[in-house]
Structure formats: structure tokens, C-alpha cells
């Protein structure tokens, strides 16, 4: 879906000051997925290191920025964004996608159990391996997670385009965020659906992550299927107009 | 940065010579010893840690050292002294108990270790009416499992101790007076229906004979507040069973009374497996109830608290040595401060945090 989600609404009533107008400004359309903050609101800065820099060491731009932030309005930081050193935006996004019905506690515990399971499996492999292999075995669950998701990201995607009364699957380059989203989505659906009945999610997820890290496994296969379909529909590439 | 290949920074101390200056240091138990001394009784997360690191390392802490000091200076002519380890959740009561048990096993004591008394008062699939006493109930599964583990832990004593009474199991089988205790244990393991009675006999014989001085007996019970609490087991007519009506609990209560000599009784009260007790309760008075507290009355309470700063550092060092903390930021000062804040130096919480970092 290349176009941003704009839903057609009839006219727009007088809205308050901080409310943003649709960036596209298509006439007669009002953006539905939007935030209540206007363009003047700045993102919150949660990095402790930024504030710890002594004032003497700042460059001119940085002093200017600091003075500017004193007068600007700043958005409220969401509850999930912390100044913790252990925070990882990819892990947070994945946890949110795994969450069902707002049960963040369960999603987060599943995530931590998955990371622990990955770690323990890698430690077992490490202790069973010989000295040369030990240098190649990666034991950090976070690097494994990031690399696995990177390996699962498709390069090119398919988009249904309406032409002459039929929908054609047209190969299209995907934006970065769309690719990351697809990788995470495929990983989660794969683990939810193809799981044996009594196996728990952390175990299945850790299995899939490790397989994706080594570039094998069903999620990588799905990515390759997507690439093959795109290659097969190469001729329809002209239907794309952007 | 992995610390593999460097010489061990955390010193390993020989256990019998533990003293005040060794607080915060770790000591090793070999895996074979682990299998003989602890067939049951280690906390499940610790078992996972042992499996992952391929080594079992306990930290020497003050409550355990205190208890060891008392045990070293016990007078075996006096009645057995009761020690109760209490503390909040995750502070290390069970592991301190395991430290004591390992020490006593090294000193050749007979270890009577009940890993978790709470498991005997809840979730029992098959309750039989006891063959010995019609009012009480048998738990064949739990009793036979415990007998198997007891056998692994104390092989060498079972042939030395002789039974002092004749016990008739059924029309065809009986154990003569003077036969080794191993026979009673075998009978309990093979005939699961008589397992509870076998446990009762073992407890009675050990209590009688420990005063004679052939061996020293250590009774270690984890979660002793289960003996005086409530059960969740019901009879066929859905009426609740009181703990006294379970034969295992009845015999265990007799064991925990201090009317025998020649050993020591080390107990732990815990809220984690307990039934109908509030989550924040950790004092012996709250968890044991009036009845339990009165029965146990002259006992020595030992508080197990969170790590002090030195122990916390030692624990983090141990994890870093085994490369358990894999997150890059965990090695920094910031990371350590954060771990301290998040776990409040609670050993259990720290272990769970470091598991996924």
C-alpha cells in the first residue's frame, strides 16, 4: 500500500491549534491515523548522556539547541520509552506486535523467556563445540535477534494494483519500515500457526530465530517465495507509477 | 568482552575451611557430588544454571556461615536444636539450606532432606486410605519418589543401620528384626502401596537410632510451614483433609520435634509454595501460624536477607566470568547501577534479570 492511509471524510470541522493537517492535502480527505500533536511539538530526548555533557563542552549548535528546547513544547514520552541502557526499540516493537488484547506483561515475559532460551541453547552448543568452533558461535541473544530479523527482511514486495478491472500483483521496492514490519509479522505468524500443540511460544520462537540467524528455516523460505513471485511477475513492473 | 581464557578471578574456597573472610566468594561442587548429595532439593532455576554453565557454584553468605558455626559446635548429647531460615522471596533460603546439607554430607552425616513440604499437601492425584491407620491417608507417588531420592543420597548408611522391629507388609512379605534399612526402602520403592508406611518406618527408626551415636542425623525440611497450614486435598465426598490426616505429614511432625539427640534440624519457611498465605508474609510467626509456632517453639531464627554490596559485586563478577551477561551495556558501570536498581540486590530477581540480558 503505497498511499498513506487516508480515509475519505466529508469536510472537516474547525479543529484546534495543535492538530496537524494531512500532509498530502488531497481535497476532501481527512487523515485518520494521525497524532494529536501539531508540527511544533518536539520528540522527547531520553538519552541520559545528552544531558550529562558539561555545558563548557557543547558546540555552538548544541548550545543553541538546548536554549531552543527550553522554549519549545515537547510531546509526552510514551510509557514504553525509558532511559534504561538495556532498552532496544526493535525488541519493544516486536513485543508490541506479539501482544494480544493489551496484555503487555505477558508479551514482555514471553520475549524475555525467548531471549533466555536462545542464550541457553547457544551456551549448550558452545560447551559442546571444539575450540575453533567456539569462536564462531554467537551467544548474545540480542545480536542473534537483530541478525535473524535482518535476514528475514524481503528486498522487494508485491502490491495489488487495479488495472482494467483486475488486480495484478506488481513487484515494488519496499520502504525500510515496511520490510522490518514484514519480517516481524512473518516471524510471529509462523510461530503462532506452525507450532506443535504442547510447545510453548518462547521455545518455538527461539528455534525459529536461531534458524533464521543461520539463513534456513520457514521464515527465510517465505522471504524467498516472495522474491520468486516478484521475479515471476517481472513483466507487470510497468504498472507501477511511483 | 568475553572473559573466557583468563584465569578465574573469583577464588574457589575449600568448603570445610569457610570462615568470616570468605563471605562473597563462590565455591565449587563437582557434578558427581551434586548427583549423589542432591538428587532432589535444588531450586529449579539453579538446576538450569548448573546445566548451562556445566558447574555448580554456591556463594558463601553470612546466614549459612552462622549456621555452619553452630553446627560445628553442637553438643550431640543434648536434644536436637531447631534452626529456622526465614526471609523474603528470592533471598536465598533454599540455597543456604543446600549449602548446609552439602557441608553435612561432606562430614558424613545422614541427610534427611525433604525438598518441598508444600508438594505433599497439594495436587495429589491418588490418595489412598492408609493400611496402617484407617483415619489417615497415604500418598504413594510422593512417598516412592522421595524414597528413591533418599536412597541415592544415603546409600552407604542404608546397609549399616539395622531395623529394630519386625514389620509385616502383607500376607506374604515382612521385614525381620535386624535386617538393614535398605530392605525397607526397597520394599517402599517396589510396592508403591506401602511406600508411605515405609517412609514412616524409616523416620521412626532413624529417630530412635540417632541417639545411639552410630551416625549423626540432619533433618532438613524446605517449606516447613506446610506441615501446619491447610491442604487443598479433598476426600471423595469433597470434604477438606487436615494436614494431620496425611500419614506423611503426621510422621514428619514427629521428626521435627526435638525429643531426640545426636543431630540437628534445619528448617525453611517459605511463602512461595504455601497455601492461603498472603504474598508479603515472610516472618515465621505469620507463615507457621499459632499451632506451628507453638510446636516449633524453642528455635533459632536466622534471617536471610538480600545481597550486601560486596556480595552483589561478587555475583556480577561470577556472571561476567562465565560470560552470562552478554549485553554490551551490562559490562559498564551504568549497566551495573541499573541492575542494582532493578533487582534491589535481591538474588532471585538478579538471576532472572541477568538471564535475558
Tab-separated table of N, CA and C in Angstrom, chain A residues 48-49 52 82-88 108 111-113 115-117 119-121 123-124 126-128 134-135 138-143, chain B residues 2 4 45 48-54 322-330 332 334-339 342 351-352 354-357:
chain	number	residue	atom	x	y	z
A	48	UNK	N	20.350	9.836	28.579
A	48	UNK	CA	20.963	10.480	29.747
A	48	UNK	C	22.277	11.147	29.385
A	49	UNK	N	22.986	10.552	28.404
A	49	UNK	CA	24.302	11.093	28.051
A	49	UNK	C	24.187	12.510	27.505
A	52	UNK	N	24.125	14.811	30.320
A	52	UNK	CA	25.256	14.799	31.243
A	52	UNK	C	26.430	15.590	30.722
A	82	UNK	N	12.044	4.248	27.844
A	82	UNK	CA	12.725	4.518	29.106
A	82	UNK	C	14.131	5.013	28.815
A	83	UNK	N	14.808	5.525	29.852
A	83	UNK	CA	16.197	5.909	29.665
A	83	UNK	C	17.106	4.762	30.082
A	84	UNK	N	16.585	3.548	30.091
A	84	UNK	CA	17.375	2.394	30.500
A	84	UNK	C	18.433	2.100	29.451
A	85	UNK	N	19.605	1.660	29.897
A	85	UNK	CA	20.660	1.325	28.936
A	85	UNK	C	20.329	0.058	28.174
A	86	UNK	N	19.432	-0.764	28.759
A	86	UNK	CA	19.150	-2.038	28.131
A	86	UNK	C	17.988	-1.967	27.158
A	87	UNK	N	17.500	-0.771	26.884
A	87	UNK	CA	16.315	-0.672	26.039
A	87	UNK	C	16.683	-0.838	24.577
A	88	UNK	N	15.821	-1.500	23.850
A	88	UNK	CA	16.062	-1.747	22.434
A	88	UNK	C	14.765	-1.496	21.678
A	108	UNK	N	5.804	-9.262	27.246
A	108	UNK	CA	7.182	-8.977	27.650
A	108	UNK	C	7.830	-10.192	28.299
A	111	UNK	N	8.838	-12.523	25.641
A	111	UNK	CA	10.039	-12.036	24.963
A	111	UNK	C	11.283	-12.361	25.776
A	112	UNK	N	11.220	-12.084	27.101
A	112	UNK	CA	12.402	-12.342	27.937
A	112	UNK	C	12.697	-13.836	28.002
A	113	UNK	N	11.636	-14.651	28.073
A	113	UNK	CA	11.869	-16.102	28.105
A	113	UNK	C	12.484	-16.575	26.790
A	115	UNK	N	14.482	-14.792	24.806
A	115	UNK	CA	15.899	-14.406	24.799
A	115	UNK	C	16.708	-15.351	25.684
A	116	UNK	N	16.108	-15.700	26.842
A	116	UNK	CA	16.813	-16.625	27.722
A	116	UNK	C	16.999	-17.980	27.060
A	117	UNK	N	15.928	-18.463	26.373
A	117	UNK	CA	16.013	-19.775	25.723
A	117	UNK	C	17.090	-19.772	24.644
A	119	UNK	N	19.712	-17.873	24.532
A	119	UNK	CA	21.005	-17.839	25.199
A	119	UNK	C	21.421	-19.216	25.696
A	120	UNK	N	20.467	-19.920	26.341
A	120	UNK	CA	20.837	-21.216	26.902
A	120	UNK	C	21.188	-22.205	25.804
A	121	UNK	N	20.421	-22.162	24.691
A	121	UNK	CA	20.730	-23.097	23.598
A	121	UNK	C	22.124	-22.829	23.048
A	123	UNK	N	24.631	-21.469	24.595
A	123	UNK	CA	25.640	-21.874	25.575
A	123	UNK	C	25.879	-23.364	25.515
A	124	UNK	N	24.780	-24.135	25.316
A	124	UNK	CA	24.950	-25.590	25.211
A	124	UNK	C	25.822	-25.944	24.032
A	126	UNK	N	27.934	-24.054	22.611
A	126	UNK	CA	29.289	-23.565	22.855
A	126	UNK	C	30.093	-24.570	23.658
A	127	UNK	N	29.453	-25.113	24.734
A	127	UNK	CA	30.206	-26.045	25.584
A	127	UNK	C	30.454	-27.364	24.881
A	128	UNK	N	29.569	-27.718	23.913
A	128	UNK	CA	29.762	-28.994	23.227
A	128	UNK	C	30.757	-28.876	22.077
A	134	UNK	N	34.242	-22.623	18.809
A	134	UNK	CA	33.734	-21.756	19.870
A	134	UNK	C	33.850	-20.294	19.502
A	135	UNK	N	34.844	-19.970	18.672
A	135	UNK	CA	34.999	-18.565	18.290
A	135	UNK	C	33.883	-18.126	17.355
A	138	UNK	N	27.865	-17.495	18.249
A	138	UNK	CA	27.427	-16.214	18.791
A	138	UNK	C	26.498	-16.475	19.970
A	139	UNK	N	26.812	-15.898	21.132
A	139	UNK	CA	25.982	-16.186	22.300
A	139	UNK	C	25.114	-15.014	22.744
A	140	UNK	N	25.255	-13.890	22.110
A	140	UNK	CA	24.480	-12.735	22.541
A	140	UNK	C	23.090	-12.817	21.935
A	141	UNK	N	22.018	-12.962	22.757
A	141	UNK	CA	20.687	-13.137	22.163
A	141	UNK	C	20.242	-11.923	21.365
A	142	UNK	N	20.748	-10.730	21.718
A	142	UNK	CA	20.309	-9.530	21.014
A	142	UNK	C	20.875	-9.475	19.604
A	143	UNK	N	22.167	-9.840	19.443
A	143	UNK	CA	22.731	-9.852	18.082
A	143	UNK	C	22.034	-10.909	17.236
B	2	UNK	N	34.404	-10.939	26.259
B	2	UNK	CA	34.267	-12.209	26.980
B	2	UNK	C	35.508	-12.450	27.822
B	4	UNK	N	36.544	-15.349	28.798
B	4	UNK	CA	36.978	-16.749	28.740
B	4	UNK	C	38.483	-16.796	28.527
B	45	UNK	N	15.595	-23.198	39.017
B	45	UNK	CA	16.398	-22.257	38.231
B	45	UNK	C	17.884	-22.514	38.444
B	48	UNK	N	18.917	-25.343	36.248
B	48	UNK	CA	19.124	-24.873	34.861
B	48	UNK	C	20.469	-24.192	34.745
B	49	UNK	N	20.817	-23.381	35.761
B	49	UNK	CA	22.090	-22.663	35.708
B	49	UNK	C	23.255	-23.639	35.725
B	50	UNK	N	23.147	-24.689	36.558
B	50	UNK	CA	24.216	-25.686	36.619
B	50	UNK	C	24.376	-26.355	35.264
B	51	UNK	N	23.219	-26.666	34.626
B	51	UNK	CA	23.270	-27.333	33.326
B	51	UNK	C	23.923	-26.416	32.299
B	52	UNK	N	23.603	-25.104	32.338
B	52	UNK	CA	24.141	-24.188	31.327
B	52	UNK	C	25.633	-23.962	31.515
B	53	UNK	N	26.049	-23.743	32.784
B	53	UNK	CA	27.460	-23.421	32.999
B	53	UNK	C	28.343	-24.652	33.112
B	54	UNK	N	27.738	-25.849	33.222
B	54	UNK	CA	28.495	-27.080	33.449
B	54	UNK	C	29.256	-27.084	34.766
B	322	UNK	N	31.579	-16.197	33.639
B	322	UNK	CA	31.013	-17.257	32.816
B	322	UNK	C	30.404	-16.715	31.532
B	323	UNK	N	30.625	-15.457	31.229
B	323	UNK	CA	30.056	-14.763	30.060
B	323	UNK	C	28.557	-14.917	30.009
B	324	UNK	N	27.910	-14.844	31.178
B	324	UNK	CA	26.466	-14.989	31.168
B	324	UNK	C	25.798	-13.672	30.789
B	325	UNK	N	26.442	-12.531	31.178
B	325	UNK	CA	25.881	-11.230	30.811
B	325	UNK	C	26.416	-10.878	29.435
B	326	UNK	N	25.580	-11.087	28.403
B	326	UNK	CA	26.066	-10.915	27.036
B	326	UNK	C	25.795	-9.518	26.481
B	327	UNK	N	24.863	-8.800	27.064
B	327	UNK	CA	24.524	-7.477	26.560
B	327	UNK	C	25.726	-6.565	26.721
B	328	UNK	N	26.033	-5.763	25.660
B	328	UNK	CA	27.259	-4.941	25.726
B	328	UNK	C	27.195	-3.978	26.886
B	329	UNK	N	25.999	-3.422	27.142
B	329	UNK	CA	25.918	-2.388	28.164
B	329	UNK	C	25.993	-2.978	29.572
B	330	UNK	N	25.839	-4.309	29.694
B	330	UNK	CA	25.844	-4.895	31.039
B	330	UNK	C	27.219	-4.816	31.675
B	332	UNK	N	29.182	-2.245	31.593
B	332	UNK	CA	29.530	-0.882	32.017
B	332	UNK	C	29.022	-0.594	33.407
B	334	UNK	N	27.144	1.917	34.185
B	334	UNK	CA	25.721	2.275	34.048
B	334	UNK	C	24.852	1.031	34.147
B	335	UNK	N	25.295	-0.027	33.423
B	335	UNK	CA	24.517	-1.256	33.427
B	335	UNK	C	24.424	-1.846	34.826
B	336	UNK	N	25.569	-1.822	35.523
B	336	UNK	CA	25.564	-2.420	36.870
B	336	UNK	C	24.662	-1.630	37.797
B	337	UNK	N	24.706	-0.289	37.645
B	337	UNK	CA	23.844	0.525	38.511
B	337	UNK	C	22.382	0.223	38.235
B	338	UNK	N	22.097	0.020	36.941
B	338	UNK	CA	20.720	-0.269	36.579
B	338	UNK	C	20.267	-1.609	37.150
B	339	UNK	N	21.159	-2.624	37.066
B	339	UNK	CA	20.819	-3.937	37.616
B	339	UNK	C	20.575	-3.845	39.113
B	342	UNK	N	17.167	-2.244	39.578
B	342	UNK	CA	16.021	-3.069	39.197
B	342	UNK	C	15.820	-4.243	40.143
B	351	UNK	N	19.041	-12.897	39.364
B	351	UNK	CA	19.246	-14.050	38.481
B	351	UNK	C	18.300	-14.005	37.297
B	352	UNK	N	17.029	-13.656	37.564
B	352	UNK	CA	16.064	-13.594	36.466
B	352	UNK	C	16.390	-12.473	35.490
B	354	UNK	N	19.447	-11.195	34.852
B	354	UNK	CA	20.652	-11.488	34.077
B	354	UNK	C	20.404	-12.594	33.069
B	355	UNK	N	19.318	-13.368	33.270
B	355	UNK	CA	19.069	-14.485	32.351
B	355	UNK	C	18.800	-13.999	30.945
B	356	UNK	N	18.130	-12.834	30.812
B	356	UNK	CA	17.826	-12.414	29.448
B	356	UNK	C	18.663	-11.244	28.993
B	357	UNK	N	19.658	-10.838	29.795
B	357	UNK	CA	20.487	-9.719	29.348
B	357	UNK	C	21.766	-10.201	28.696
